[in-house]
Each structure stands twice: as structure tokens, then as C-alpha cells.
Amino acid sequence: MAETDMPSAPRRTAHERQAEVEALFTSIGDGAISTDEFGRITRVNPAAQGILGYSEDELVGTWFPKKIIAVSADDVPTNLIDRPITKAFLTGRPIAEKMFYRRQDGQEIPVSINVSPILLNGKPLGAIEVFRDISLEQEVDRMKSEFISLASHQLRTPLSAIKTYTHMLTDGYMGDLNEAQNKSLSTIVGATNRMNELISTLLNITRIESGTIAISPKLVKLNELVEELMPELELMATAKSIDLKLQLRGKGSTAIKTDALIVKEIVTNLVSNAIKYTPDNGQVTITIRPHRNEVQVEVTDSGWGIPKFSQDQVFSKFFRAQNIVKRETTGTGLGLYLVKGLLDTLDGKIWFHSEEGAGTNFFFTLPRTLPNKKSSSRKKAKA
Ligand code: ADP
């Protein structure tokens, strides 16, 4: 219908407009709660009552953060200062987060929250929070992870048979091989190794995403742990005539309480990337620096670098930079996503500097000790 054909809207009274706002609020499919400028609940729609198990009378007039209890993935009640509604009030901006709400019957449900301050001439009048029960999404996520985990485990069995028999062939148990046969076998060995790595990457990612990664902290010396990896890393470096160095800088012990296997996975990933993305005859250096409360590891290479415009995507799932895709076809874009996830689990940090054509420096730090709550597997983390 053309705009000119539209019947002009009848003028509404203030009372009618008020009723319309009420009806709008009530019919929002997600939970919606509004508060005054002090955080006292002024309105609750039926969806919010359904999700939280409270009636409107039980909620209206109460102080939002006290009545509606939010907890973290570890069942710890969220501090007032960390509640999205507080952040929205303090910053004057909309805040989106995922957390758990405790229903009236004590059950905890995962919710996705969007809260916006209501401002009039820049002054806060209150806030409106819209939230959604994401139990079903998390369940689908869990099933997806379980499927990948199951499929990866099942793939391992035939793969280990392939590995055993190719090793028997290369070791000459089935007679001498000619040059062409040897060359084909080494291609098979390389491909099976890559498939093995891919499977363990997928398994680790599903463990991180489902919050079921188990951490076994032990006291380890980081420089000794990296030294143990050197023979395998040197093998990769030598194949490209890359000069690989390990150095310890600064004073103090490199001892930390952490999960040694996870740290090995992190270092192997960063160093193999450095080797892979550096042209032949280049240089890769691993530097370990002990600090007071943490130990830092730096992996520097003289390689192709990461273009500036893609640097903010480096830790995203499946990301591979344009300059690399042209040169190196093998790769999944999962390595750094996994490394970041593993470091988060160990309370570590990661960052990098890179210049295209000059090289890349990746840094990560690990704390001297892990908080106790991290020493076992956790329930589904924030999605
Ligand atoms: P993959 O190596 O399988 O592609 P990663 O997640 O390990 O996946 O790395 C993602 C992308 O980040 C790589 O494809 C590459 O573009 C870039 N990258 C990572 N490490 C380096 C490095 N040391 N030098 C240059 N580019 C790198």
C-alpha cells in the first residue's frame, strides 16, 4: 500500500498509549524485566516469570540483583559489580552476557542476557533486561561436541592400524623397498601424522568447549619441559634448514604449578607454526623469562608474518591468513584457537606482534600457581 493510501492513525490518549506499552512488554517472547534507577523491579513479563519460576507479585518492588541470583559456571554467585545490570548502569551502555540464573526452585538455568539502561536526556531512569533460556542451545552444543569426540575416538583405531603397518613397511619387515615405494610411504606417514594431530586437536577443542577438559597440576620447570620437546621440534626445523634456538633470559626459577601436557601442546603448536610459516634458512627462537608471579615464553620467527588487517582474527576458529593460504595448503586454522582455549584453562595469557615479511613474535604467560577450582573438570562453561 502506498504511503498516501494509509489511513491516518487515530490519536491515542495517554491511557491507551500506556496500555499499548504494557501489551508490547507482555508479548515479548523472551524474558523481560524493567527496573527503576535504583535497580528495583518495576515490570516483569510472563516469559520472565516462566523462566525464573516467580510470580509477578513476588518480583515487582524487589531489588533485582538480590532477588534474581546469578551464578557463574562454577556455581559461584556473581558479584554485584560483575552483574550485567550493574555494568549497564555504570557504563550507560547495553551489555550482553551469558550466565546462569537460579530459579525459585533452586534449579540453575543458562541464560543469554541483554540489558540496556533507559536514559532520558542522558540521565538513567532505569534499565530493561531481556533474557533467554539457552538450555536447549547448550544441549545441542553438548551433543555436537559429544559427536565430534566419539567420531574422533573411532577414527583413531583404524589410524593406528595404518600407522603400525606403514612403520613395519618402512622398517623393512616386509622386504626391501625401492625408492619410489619409500617416497610413497613417507607421504603416507606424513598424512597419517597430520590426521592424528587433527584428531587430537578436535578432541581437545570439544573438551574445552564442553568445559570437560581435565587439568592435573604438577610442579614443573618450564625450561626443562620445553627442552623435552626440542628433539621433535628440531626435526621439523632441520627439514627446512631453520635455525631453532632455546634460550633462558633473566634470573629466577621457571618452576610453575600447571598441567605439563597442556603446556607441551601449547608450545608445540606455536613453534610448529613458527617453523611452518618461515621460509627455508630462517630463524626461530624460543625465549623463556621468569617473572615474579608468572613465567613468560616468547616464540619469535623471521617468517612471512601476519597481515595487519587480519591480526584481530588470528585466534578465531578456522582462520587462516591470505598471505599463508597462497603458500601453505595444509592447515586447519584450529591451532591458535585451541592454544587460546588451553591458555584460558590454565589462567594464562597470549598476545603477539607481527609484521608482514619480517616475522612474528608470539608471547604467552603462565601463572606460578593455578587457582584450586581449576584443578578438576568443570561444568559447561560460559558459551
Ligand atoms: P593453521 O596453522 O592450521 O592454519 P593456526 O590456528 O595455527 O592454524 O594459525 C592460524 C593462522 O594464523 C595461520 O593460518 C597463519 O595465517 C597465521 N599464523 C599463525 N602463526 C603464524 C606465524 N608464526 N607466522 C605467520 N602467520 C602465522
mmCIF file of C-alpha atoms and ligand atoms in Angstrom:
data_model
loop_
_atom_site.group_PDB
_atom_site.id
_atom_site.type_symbol
_atom_site.label_atom_id
_atom_site.label_comp_id
_atom_site.label_asym_id
_atom_site.label_seq_id
_atom_site.Cartn_x
_atom_site.Cartn_y
_atom_site.Cartn_z
ATOM 1 C CA MET A 1 0.000 0.000 0.000
ATOM 2 C CA ALA A 2 1.355 3.431 -0.914
ATOM 3 C CA GLU A 3 2.043 5.700 1.996
ATOM 4 C CA THR A 4 -0.596 8.156 0.831
ATOM 5 C CA ASP A 5 -3.267 5.388 0.866
ATOM 6 C CA MET A 6 -2.652 4.586 4.515
ATOM 7 C CA PRO A 7 -5.493 5.620 6.816
ATOM 8 C CA SER A 8 -4.193 8.168 9.300
ATOM 9 C CA ALA A 9 -3.679 6.639 12.744
ATOM 10 C CA PRO A 10 -6.284 7.694 15.288
ATOM 11 C CA ARG A 11 -4.888 9.866 18.080
ATOM 12 C CA ARG A 12 -4.436 7.843 21.249
ATOM 13 C CA THR A 13 -4.990 9.000 24.770
ATOM 14 C CA ALA A 14 -2.166 8.775 27.301
ATOM 15 C CA HIS A 15 -4.069 5.893 28.905
ATOM 16 C CA GLU A 16 -4.233 3.994 25.602
ATOM 17 C CA ARG A 17 -0.554 4.589 24.950
ATOM 18 C CA GLN A 18 0.263 3.243 28.408
ATOM 19 C CA ALA A 19 -1.869 0.129 27.707
ATOM 20 C CA GLU A 20 -0.080 -0.342 24.384
ATOM 21 C CA VAL A 21 3.344 -0.256 26.086
ATOM 22 C CA GLU A 22 2.084 -2.804 28.649
ATOM 23 C CA ALA A 23 0.804 -5.079 25.875
ATOM 24 C CA LEU A 24 4.097 -4.766 23.997
ATOM 25 C CA PHE A 25 6.082 -5.639 27.089
ATOM 26 C CA THR A 26 3.838 -8.587 27.924
ATOM 27 C CA SER A 27 4.038 -10.052 24.439
ATOM 28 C CA ILE A 28 7.878 -10.131 24.193
ATOM 29 C CA GLY A 29 8.732 -13.811 23.678
ATOM 30 C CA ASP A 30 11.922 -13.614 25.765
ATOM 31 C CA GLY A 31 12.001 -12.833 29.467
ATOM 32 C CA ALA A 32 11.850 -9.069 30.065
ATOM 33 C CA ILE A 33 12.281 -7.205 33.325
ATOM 34 C CA SER A 34 12.440 -3.460 33.790
ATOM 35 C CA THR A 35 13.797 -1.636 36.821
ATOM 36 C CA ASP A 36 13.846 1.900 38.168
ATOM 37 C CA GLU A 37 17.101 3.858 38.537
ATOM 38 C CA PHE A 38 17.864 2.060 41.827
ATOM 39 C CA GLY A 39 17.538 -1.413 40.296
ATOM 40 C CA ARG A 40 14.099 -2.115 41.813
ATOM 41 C CA ILE A 41 11.919 -4.255 39.582
ATOM 42 C CA THR A 42 9.048 -2.313 38.045
ATOM 43 C CA ARG A 43 7.735 -4.763 35.430
ATOM 44 C CA VAL A 44 8.064 -8.451 34.632
ATOM 45 C CA ASN A 45 6.596 -10.129 31.571
ATOM 46 C CA PRO A 46 5.065 -13.663 31.591
ATOM 47 C CA ALA A 47 8.098 -15.190 29.797
ATOM 48 C CA ALA A 48 10.417 -13.951 32.584
ATOM 49 C CA GLN A 49 8.057 -15.385 35.219
ATOM 50 C CA GLY A 50 8.087 -18.716 33.359
ATOM 51 C CA ILE A 51 11.895 -18.859 33.129
ATOM 52 C CA LEU A 52 12.503 -17.821 36.745
ATOM 53 C CA GLY A 53 9.548 -19.581 38.384
ATOM 54 C CA TYR A 54 8.456 -16.438 40.279
ATOM 55 C CA SER A 55 5.077 -14.710 40.015
ATOM 56 C CA GLU A 56 4.856 -11.045 39.120
ATOM 57 C CA ASP A 57 3.895 -10.172 42.718
ATOM 58 C CA GLU A 58 6.968 -11.918 44.076
ATOM 59 C CA LEU A 59 9.257 -9.878 41.823
ATOM 60 C CA VAL A 60 7.846 -6.374 41.420
ATOM 61 C CA GLY A 61 9.232 -3.970 44.026
ATOM 62 C CA THR A 62 12.213 -6.178 44.952
ATOM 63 C CA TRP A 63 15.821 -5.263 44.276
ATOM 64 C CA PHE A 64 16.775 -7.016 41.022
ATOM 65 C CA PRO A 65 20.321 -8.239 41.877
ATOM 66 C CA LYS A 66 19.207 -9.598 45.240
ATOM 67 C CA LYS A 67 16.057 -11.353 44.107
ATOM 68 C CA ILE A 68 17.391 -12.802 40.858
ATOM 69 C CA ILE A 69 20.512 -14.725 41.739
ATOM 70 C CA ALA A 70 23.148 -15.101 39.018
ATOM 71 C CA VAL A 71 25.887 -17.715 39.293
ATOM 72 C CA SER A 72 28.975 -18.490 37.258
ATOM 73 C CA ALA A 73 29.730 -21.785 35.519
ATOM 74 C CA ASP A 74 31.457 -22.871 38.723
ATOM 75 C CA ASP A 75 28.283 -22.239 40.806
ATOM 76 C CA VAL A 76 29.819 -19.174 42.452
ATOM 77 C CA PRO A 77 27.287 -16.331 42.948
ATOM 78 C CA THR A 78 28.238 -13.440 40.671
ATOM 79 C CA ASN A 79 29.425 -10.290 42.461
ATOM 80 C CA LEU A 80 27.160 -7.277 42.222
ATOM 81 C CA ILE A 81 29.839 -5.373 40.320
ATOM 82 C CA ASP A 82 30.014 -8.132 37.676
ATOM 83 C CA ARG A 83 26.261 -8.301 37.066
ATOM 84 C CA PRO A 84 25.304 -7.061 33.585
ATOM 85 C CA ILE A 85 22.663 -4.760 35.065
ATOM 86 C CA THR A 86 25.284 -3.060 37.275
ATOM 87 C CA LYS A 87 27.641 -2.712 34.325
ATOM 88 C CA ALA A 88 24.845 -1.215 32.214
ATOM 89 C CA PHE A 89 24.089 1.338 34.960
ATOM 90 C CA LEU A 90 27.760 2.176 35.456
ATOM 91 C CA THR A 91 28.691 2.484 31.792
ATOM 92 C CA GLY A 92 25.399 3.775 30.410
ATOM 93 C CA ARG A 93 25.758 1.216 27.615
ATOM 94 C CA PRO A 94 23.938 -2.011 26.642
ATOM 95 C CA ILE A 95 25.623 -5.148 27.981
ATOM 96 C CA ALA A 96 25.289 -8.686 26.560
ATOM 97 C CA GLU A 97 26.435 -11.717 28.543
ATOM 98 C CA LYS A 98 25.809 -15.377 29.213
ATOM 99 C CA MET A 99 25.483 -16.724 32.724
ATOM 100 C CA PHE A 100 23.301 -18.909 34.925
ATOM 101 C CA TYR A 101 20.167 -17.741 36.782
ATOM 102 C CA ARG A 102 18.897 -19.580 39.836
ATOM 103 C CA ARG A 103 15.167 -20.275 39.579
ATOM 104 C CA GLN A 104 12.885 -20.090 42.573
ATOM 105 C CA ASP A 105 13.015 -23.915 42.857
ATOM 106 C CA GLY A 106 16.841 -23.752 43.088
ATOM 107 C CA GLN A 107 17.489 -25.048 39.566
ATOM 108 C CA GLU A 108 20.198 -23.202 37.622
ATOM 109 C CA ILE A 109 19.498 -22.370 34.019
ATOM 110 C CA PRO A 110 21.863 -20.941 31.419
ATOM 111 C CA VAL A 111 20.644 -17.613 30.074
ATOM 112 C CA SER A 112 21.715 -15.173 27.431
ATOM 113 C CA ILE A 113 21.196 -11.643 28.726
ATOM 114 C CA ASN A 114 20.909 -8.237 27.056
ATOM 115 C CA VAL A 115 20.476 -5.312 29.390
ATOM 116 C CA SER A 116 20.187 -1.671 28.386
ATOM 117 C CA PRO A 117 19.994 1.408 30.547
ATOM 118 C CA ILE A 118 16.901 3.557 29.949
ATOM 119 C CA LEU A 119 18.135 7.111 29.579
ATOM 120 C CA LEU A 120 16.195 10.345 29.436
ATOM 121 C CA ASN A 121 18.291 13.374 28.449
ATOM 122 C CA GLY A 122 21.394 11.376 29.418
ATOM 123 C CA LYS A 123 20.088 10.593 32.906
ATOM 124 C CA PRO A 124 19.349 6.964 33.845
ATOM 125 C CA LEU A 125 15.672 6.287 34.508
ATOM 126 C CA GLY A 126 16.173 2.577 34.963
ATOM 127 C CA ALA A 127 17.123 -0.466 32.922
ATOM 128 C CA ILE A 128 15.489 -3.112 30.815
ATOM 129 C CA GLU A 129 16.813 -6.633 30.732
ATOM 130 C CA VAL A 130 15.789 -9.137 28.095
ATOM 131 C CA PHE A 131 16.947 -12.710 28.634
ATOM 132 C CA ARG A 132 16.533 -16.101 27.044
ATOM 133 C CA ASP A 133 16.786 -19.630 28.381
ATOM 134 C CA ILE A 134 19.606 -21.206 26.317
ATOM 135 C CA SER A 135 19.422 -24.707 27.846
ATOM 136 C CA LEU A 136 18.384 -26.205 24.514
ATOM 137 C CA GLU A 137 21.196 -24.472 22.590
ATOM 138 C CA GLN A 138 23.711 -25.686 25.137
ATOM 139 C CA GLU A 139 22.314 -29.197 24.916
ATOM 140 C CA VAL A 140 22.665 -29.146 21.102
ATOM 141 C CA ASP A 141 26.222 -27.831 21.561
ATOM 142 C CA ARG A 142 26.961 -30.618 24.007
ATOM 143 C CA MET A 143 25.587 -33.232 21.606
ATOM 144 C CA LYS A 144 27.664 -31.756 18.761
ATOM 145 C CA SER A 145 30.799 -31.929 20.916
ATOM 146 C CA GLU A 146 29.952 -35.450 22.001
ATOM 147 C CA PHE A 147 29.521 -36.498 18.375
ATOM 148 C CA ILE A 148 32.877 -34.996 17.321
ATOM 149 C CA SER A 149 34.507 -36.609 20.327
ATOM 150 C CA LEU A 150 33.000 -40.010 19.532
ATOM 151 C CA ALA A 151 33.830 -39.760 15.817
ATOM 152 C CA SER A 152 37.414 -38.726 16.607
ATOM 153 C CA HIS A 153 37.880 -41.623 19.013
ATOM 154 C CA GLN A 154 36.519 -44.055 16.419
ATOM 155 C CA LEU A 155 38.857 -42.633 13.745
ATOM 156 C CA ARG A 156 41.850 -43.292 15.957
ATOM 157 C CA THR A 157 41.522 -47.079 15.839
ATOM 158 C CA PRO A 158 41.846 -47.564 12.051
ATOM 159 C CA LEU A 159 44.501 -44.853 12.011
ATOM 160 C CA SER A 160 46.690 -46.694 14.483
ATOM 161 C CA ALA A 161 46.461 -49.814 12.276
ATOM 162 C CA ILE A 162 47.593 -47.743 9.275
ATOM 163 C CA LYS A 163 50.479 -46.338 11.334
ATOM 164 C CA THR A 164 51.631 -49.727 12.606
ATOM 165 C CA TYR A 165 51.683 -51.305 9.144
ATOM 166 C CA THR A 166 53.352 -48.338 7.419
ATOM 167 C CA HIS A 167 56.071 -48.417 10.086
ATOM 168 C CA MET A 168 56.529 -52.138 9.509
ATOM 169 C CA LEU A 169 56.908 -51.429 5.792
ATOM 170 C CA THR A 170 59.361 -48.532 6.271
ATOM 171 C CA ASP A 171 61.399 -50.532 8.793
ATOM 172 C CA GLY A 172 61.859 -53.280 6.199
ATOM 173 C CA TYR A 173 59.890 -56.018 7.976
ATOM 174 C CA MET A 174 58.201 -56.846 4.676
ATOM 175 C CA GLY A 175 61.260 -56.786 2.492
ATOM 176 C CA ASP A 176 63.331 -54.116 0.832
ATOM 177 C CA LEU A 177 61.566 -51.246 -0.874
ATOM 178 C CA ASN A 178 62.641 -49.315 -3.917
ATOM 179 C CA GLU A 179 62.994 -45.543 -3.981
ATOM 180 C CA ALA A 180 59.533 -44.866 -5.393
ATOM 181 C CA GLN A 181 57.925 -47.132 -2.788
ATOM 182 C CA ASN A 182 59.869 -45.409 0.012
ATOM 183 C CA LYS A 183 58.780 -41.997 -1.261
ATOM 184 C CA SER A 184 55.133 -43.054 -1.366
ATOM 185 C CA LEU A 185 55.393 -44.483 2.136
ATOM 186 C CA SER A 186 56.828 -41.299 3.563
ATOM 187 C CA THR A 187 53.885 -39.385 2.047
ATOM 188 C CA ILE A 188 51.525 -41.844 3.756
ATOM 189 C CA VAL A 189 53.379 -41.443 7.083
ATOM 190 C CA GLY A 190 53.203 -37.626 6.818
ATOM 191 C CA ALA A 191 49.493 -37.706 6.026
ATOM 192 C CA THR A 192 48.672 -40.106 8.873
ATOM 193 C CA ASN A 193 50.651 -37.953 11.309
ATOM 194 C CA ARG A 194 48.692 -34.902 10.213
ATOM 195 C CA MET A 195 45.423 -36.789 10.590
ATOM 196 C CA ASN A 196 46.454 -37.892 14.085
ATOM 197 C CA GLU A 197 47.239 -34.298 15.039
ATOM 198 C CA LEU A 198 43.944 -33.111 13.613
ATOM 199 C CA ILE A 199 42.026 -35.715 15.616
ATOM 200 C CA SER A 200 43.720 -34.748 18.866
ATOM 201 C CA THR A 201 43.106 -31.040 18.099
ATOM 202 C CA LEU A 202 39.401 -31.773 17.534
ATOM 203 C CA LEU A 203 39.211 -33.813 20.727
ATOM 204 C CA ASN A 204 40.885 -31.058 22.726
ATOM 205 C CA ILE A 205 38.612 -28.386 21.249
ATOM 206 C CA THR A 206 35.476 -30.365 22.156
ATOM 207 C CA ARG A 207 36.825 -30.813 25.689
ATOM 208 C CA ILE A 208 37.451 -27.090 26.043
ATOM 209 C CA GLU A 209 34.120 -26.085 24.528
ATOM 210 C CA SER A 210 32.186 -28.509 26.723
ATOM 211 C CA GLY A 211 34.142 -27.466 29.815
ATOM 212 C CA THR A 212 35.236 -31.051 30.432
ATOM 213 C CA ILE A 213 38.969 -30.641 29.943
ATOM 214 C CA ALA A 214 40.721 -32.236 32.893
ATOM 215 C CA ILE A 215 43.664 -30.375 34.392
ATOM 216 C CA SER A 216 46.274 -32.167 36.506
ATOM 217 C CA PRO A 217 48.556 -29.534 38.003
ATOM 218 C CA LYS A 218 52.083 -30.563 38.955
ATOM 219 C CA LEU A 219 55.202 -28.564 39.766
ATOM 220 C CA VAL A 220 57.217 -28.328 36.531
ATOM 221 C CA LYS A 221 60.220 -26.325 35.392
ATOM 222 C CA LEU A 222 59.160 -24.643 32.187
ATOM 223 C CA ASN A 223 62.643 -24.627 30.620
ATOM 224 C CA GLU A 224 63.029 -28.382 31.251
ATOM 225 C CA LEU A 225 59.595 -29.030 29.831
ATOM 226 C CA VAL A 226 60.457 -27.142 26.612
ATOM 227 C CA GLU A 227 63.839 -28.926 26.427
ATOM 228 C CA GLU A 228 61.981 -32.243 26.364
ATOM 229 C CA LEU A 229 60.161 -31.057 23.236
ATOM 230 C CA MET A 230 63.307 -29.918 21.423
ATOM 231 C CA PRO A 231 64.261 -33.169 19.632
ATOM 232 C CA GLU A 232 60.861 -33.335 17.918
ATOM 233 C CA LEU A 233 60.857 -29.597 17.124
ATOM 234 C CA GLU A 234 64.440 -29.728 15.820
ATOM 235 C CA LEU A 235 63.424 -32.457 13.425
ATOM 236 C CA MET A 236 60.816 -30.113 11.914
ATOM 237 C CA ALA A 237 63.272 -27.189 11.830
ATOM 238 C CA THR A 238 66.075 -29.211 10.209
ATOM 239 C CA ALA A 239 63.766 -30.284 7.389
ATOM 240 C CA LYS A 240 63.604 -26.573 6.392
ATOM 241 C CA SER A 241 67.186 -25.690 7.412
ATOM 242 C CA ILE A 242 65.765 -23.396 10.060
ATOM 243 C CA ASP A 243 67.989 -22.399 12.946
ATOM 244 C CA LEU A 244 65.992 -23.228 16.101
ATOM 245 C CA LYS A 245 67.227 -21.884 19.442
ATOM 246 C CA LEU A 246 66.051 -22.151 23.024
ATOM 247 C CA GLN A 247 67.236 -19.519 25.498
ATOM 248 C CA LEU A 248 66.590 -18.643 29.117
ATOM 249 C CA ARG A 249 66.677 -14.921 29.927
ATOM 250 C CA GLY A 250 66.644 -13.261 33.317
ATOM 251 C CA LYS A 251 67.107 -14.669 36.777
ATOM 252 C CA GLY A 252 64.834 -16.778 38.906
ATOM 253 C CA SER A 253 63.224 -20.151 38.729
ATOM 254 C CA THR A 254 60.972 -21.244 35.868
ATOM 255 C CA ALA A 255 59.058 -23.576 38.192
ATOM 256 C CA ILE A 256 55.276 -23.317 37.949
ATOM 257 C CA LYS A 257 52.373 -25.439 39.088
ATOM 258 C CA THR A 258 50.472 -26.274 35.948
ATOM 259 C CA ASP A 259 49.419 -29.066 33.585
ATOM 260 C CA ALA A 260 52.570 -30.207 31.786
ATOM 261 C CA LEU A 261 50.800 -31.972 28.908
ATOM 262 C CA ILE A 262 48.676 -28.930 28.092
ATOM 263 C CA VAL A 263 51.732 -26.640 28.160
ATOM 264 C CA LYS A 264 53.560 -29.018 25.801
ATOM 265 C CA GLU A 265 50.620 -28.844 23.399
ATOM 266 C CA ILE A 266 50.710 -25.009 23.512
ATOM 267 C CA VAL A 267 54.476 -24.776 22.895
ATOM 268 C CA THR A 268 54.404 -27.403 20.128
ATOM 269 C CA ASN A 269 51.616 -25.559 18.348
ATOM 270 C CA LEU A 270 53.344 -22.153 18.492
ATOM 271 C CA VAL A 271 56.776 -23.444 17.495
ATOM 272 C CA SER A 272 55.477 -25.624 14.678
ATOM 273 C CA ASN A 273 53.551 -22.609 13.336
ATOM 274 C CA ALA A 274 56.729 -20.505 13.546
ATOM 275 C CA ILE A 275 58.635 -23.156 11.580
ATOM 276 C CA LYS A 276 55.820 -23.741 9.111
ATOM 277 C CA TYR A 277 55.327 -20.034 8.356
ATOM 278 C CA THR A 278 59.033 -19.188 7.972
ATOM 279 C CA PRO A 279 60.859 -19.703 4.664
ATOM 280 C CA ASP A 280 63.819 -22.121 4.459
ATOM 281 C CA ASN A 281 67.041 -20.992 6.185
ATOM 282 C CA GLY A 282 65.134 -18.721 8.562
ATOM 283 C CA GLN A 283 65.318 -18.432 12.336
ATOM 284 C CA VAL A 284 63.032 -19.457 15.173
ATOM 285 C CA THR A 285 63.874 -18.654 18.801
ATOM 286 C CA ILE A 286 62.131 -19.724 21.976
ATOM 287 C CA THR A 287 62.874 -17.437 24.938
ATOM 288 C CA ILE A 288 61.807 -18.206 28.492
ATOM 289 C CA ARG A 289 61.659 -15.350 31.010
ATOM 290 C CA PRO A 290 60.834 -15.969 34.661
ATOM 291 C CA HIS A 291 58.983 -13.116 36.384
ATOM 292 C CA ARG A 292 57.806 -12.809 39.979
ATOM 293 C CA ASN A 293 54.269 -14.207 39.635
ATOM 294 C CA GLU A 294 54.443 -15.761 36.207
ATOM 295 C CA VAL A 295 56.749 -17.198 33.568
ATOM 296 C CA GLN A 296 56.752 -15.839 30.026
ATOM 297 C CA VAL A 297 57.529 -17.754 26.848
ATOM 298 C CA GLU A 298 58.235 -15.990 23.564
ATOM 299 C CA VAL A 299 58.374 -17.688 20.177
ATOM 300 C CA THR A 300 59.984 -15.466 17.554
ATOM 301 C CA ASP A 301 60.337 -16.223 13.873
ATOM 302 C CA SER A 302 61.761 -14.484 10.830
ATOM 303 C CA GLY A 303 58.853 -15.630 8.690
ATOM 304 C CA TRP A 304 56.106 -14.307 6.441
ATOM 305 C CA GLY A 305 54.203 -12.593 9.259
ATOM 306 C CA ILE A 306 50.510 -11.893 9.688
ATOM 307 C CA PRO A 307 48.965 -9.029 7.663
ATOM 308 C CA LYS A 308 47.857 -6.123 9.881
ATOM 309 C CA PHE A 309 44.249 -6.246 8.640
ATOM 310 C CA SER A 310 43.832 -9.875 9.761
ATOM 311 C CA GLN A 311 45.539 -9.656 13.126
ATOM 312 C CA ASP A 312 42.349 -9.388 15.164
ATOM 313 C CA GLN A 313 41.070 -12.691 13.730
ATOM 314 C CA VAL A 314 44.111 -14.813 14.499
ATOM 315 C CA PHE A 315 42.543 -16.630 17.475
ATOM 316 C CA SER A 316 39.210 -17.278 15.705
ATOM 317 C CA LYS A 317 38.165 -20.788 14.772
ATOM 318 C CA PHE A 318 39.194 -21.820 11.202
ATOM 319 C CA PHE A 319 41.034 -18.538 10.498
ATOM 320 C CA ARG A 320 43.960 -18.711 8.046
ATOM 321 C CA ALA A 321 45.556 -15.506 6.718
ATOM 322 C CA GLN A 322 45.560 -14.736 2.981
ATOM 323 C CA ASN A 323 49.359 -14.499 2.660
ATOM 324 C CA ILE A 324 49.630 -18.016 4.129
ATOM 325 C CA VAL A 325 46.828 -19.783 2.250
ATOM 326 C CA LYS A 326 48.673 -18.958 -1.012
ATOM 327 C CA ARG A 327 51.908 -20.616 0.197
ATOM 328 C CA GLU A 328 50.907 -23.390 2.550
ATOM 329 C CA THR A 329 47.898 -25.522 1.766
ATOM 330 C CA THR A 330 47.982 -27.769 4.825
ATOM 331 C CA GLY A 331 46.406 -26.273 7.920
ATOM 332 C CA THR A 332 43.014 -26.024 9.531
ATOM 333 C CA GLY A 333 43.006 -22.690 11.324
ATOM 334 C CA LEU A 334 42.292 -24.531 14.569
ATOM 335 C CA GLY A 335 45.754 -24.445 16.185
ATOM 336 C CA LEU A 336 45.694 -20.936 17.663
ATOM 337 C CA TYR A 337 42.018 -21.211 18.606
ATOM 338 C CA LEU A 338 43.000 -24.296 20.598
ATOM 339 C CA VAL A 339 46.100 -22.627 22.076
ATOM 340 C CA LYS A 340 43.991 -19.668 23.279
ATOM 341 C CA GLY A 341 41.422 -22.035 24.803
ATOM 342 C CA LEU A 342 44.132 -24.084 26.517
ATOM 343 C CA LEU A 343 45.758 -20.950 27.924
ATOM 344 C CA ASP A 344 42.397 -19.716 29.230
ATOM 345 C CA THR A 345 42.008 -23.024 31.065
ATOM 346 C CA LEU A 346 45.440 -22.564 32.664
ATOM 347 C CA ASP A 347 44.742 -18.894 33.523
ATOM 348 C CA GLY A 348 47.439 -17.855 31.060
ATOM 349 C CA LYS A 349 47.544 -15.000 28.561
ATOM 350 C CA ILE A 350 48.618 -14.853 24.931
ATOM 351 C CA TRP A 351 49.398 -11.988 22.545
ATOM 352 C CA PHE A 352 51.630 -11.322 19.533
ATOM 353 C CA HIS A 353 53.381 -8.743 17.380
ATOM 354 C CA SER A 354 53.772 -9.389 13.712
ATOM 355 C CA GLU A 355 54.945 -7.604 10.612
ATOM 356 C CA GLU A 356 54.276 -8.975 7.190
ATOM 357 C CA GLY A 357 57.506 -10.009 5.507
ATOM 358 C CA ALA A 358 59.568 -9.517 8.690
ATOM 359 C CA GLY A 359 58.352 -12.068 11.228
ATOM 360 C CA THR A 360 56.161 -12.776 14.218
ATOM 361 C CA ASN A 361 56.632 -12.854 17.990
ATOM 362 C CA PHE A 362 54.088 -14.846 19.988
ATOM 363 C CA PHE A 363 54.150 -14.399 23.776
ATOM 364 C CA PHE A 364 52.343 -16.322 26.460
ATOM 365 C CA THR A 365 52.482 -16.218 30.227
ATOM 366 C CA LEU A 366 51.501 -18.807 32.807
ATOM 367 C CA PRO A 367 50.860 -18.015 36.465
ATOM 368 C CA ARG A 368 53.097 -19.611 39.100
ATOM 369 C CA THR A 369 50.079 -21.449 40.528
ATOM 370 C CA LEU A 370 46.596 -22.346 39.399
ATOM 371 C CA PRO A 371 43.515 -21.449 41.443
ATOM 372 C CA ASN A 372 42.192 -24.625 43.142
ATOM 373 C CA LYS A 373 38.886 -24.565 41.303
ATOM 374 C CA LYS A 374 40.802 -25.110 38.052
ATOM 375 C CA SER A 375 42.323 -28.409 39.086
ATOM 376 C CA SER A 376 39.374 -30.542 38.022
ATOM 377 C CA SER A 377 36.924 -30.658 35.157
ATOM 378 C CA ARG A 378 34.152 -28.081 35.209
ATOM 379 C CA LYS A 379 30.518 -27.984 34.186
ATOM 380 C CA LYS A 380 29.600 -26.326 30.894
ATOM 381 C CA ALA A 381 31.459 -23.022 30.803
ATOM 382 C CA LYS A 382 30.146 -19.731 29.516
ATOM 383 C CA ALA A 383 29.211 -20.376 25.923
HETATM 384 P P1 ADP B 1 46.908 -23.350 10.836
HETATM 385 O O1 ADP B 1 48.359 -23.208 11.119
HETATM 386 O O2 ADP B 1 46.422 -24.752 10.823
HETATM 387 O O3 ADP B 1 46.480 -22.592 9.622
HETATM 388 P P2 ADP B 1 46.548 -21.815 13.287
HETATM 389 O O4 ADP B 1 45.295 -21.575 14.053
HETATM 390 O O5 ADP B 1 47.680 -22.431 13.991
HETATM 391 O O6 ADP B 1 46.096 -22.671 12.031
HETATM 392 O O7 ADP B 1 47.009 -20.433 12.683
HETATM 393 C C1 ADP B 1 46.036 -19.596 12.079
HETATM 394 C C2 ADP B 1 46.679 -18.677 11.066
HETATM 395 O O8 ADP B 1 47.472 -17.693 11.741
HETATM 396 C C3 ADP B 1 47.630 -19.370 10.120
HETATM 397 O O9 ADP B 1 46.965 -19.965 9.031
HETATM 398 C C4 ADP B 1 48.526 -18.199 9.679
HETATM 399 O O10 ADP B 1 47.857 -17.440 8.701
HETATM 400 C C5 ADP B 1 48.616 -17.369 10.941
HETATM 401 N N1 ADP B 1 49.829 -17.675 11.722
HETATM 402 C C6 ADP B 1 49.913 -18.369 12.877
HETATM 403 N N2 ADP B 1 51.179 -18.409 13.332
HETATM 404 C C7 ADP B 1 51.909 -17.705 12.454
HETATM 405 C C8 ADP B 1 53.298 -17.358 12.357
HETATM 406 N N3 ADP B 1 54.189 -17.730 13.285
HETATM 407 N N4 ADP B 1 53.683 -16.603 11.287
HETATM 408 C C9 ADP B 1 52.794 -16.196 10.362
HETATM 409 N N5 ADP B 1 51.495 -16.492 10.394
HETATM 410 C C10 ADP B 1 51.043 -17.226 11.422
#
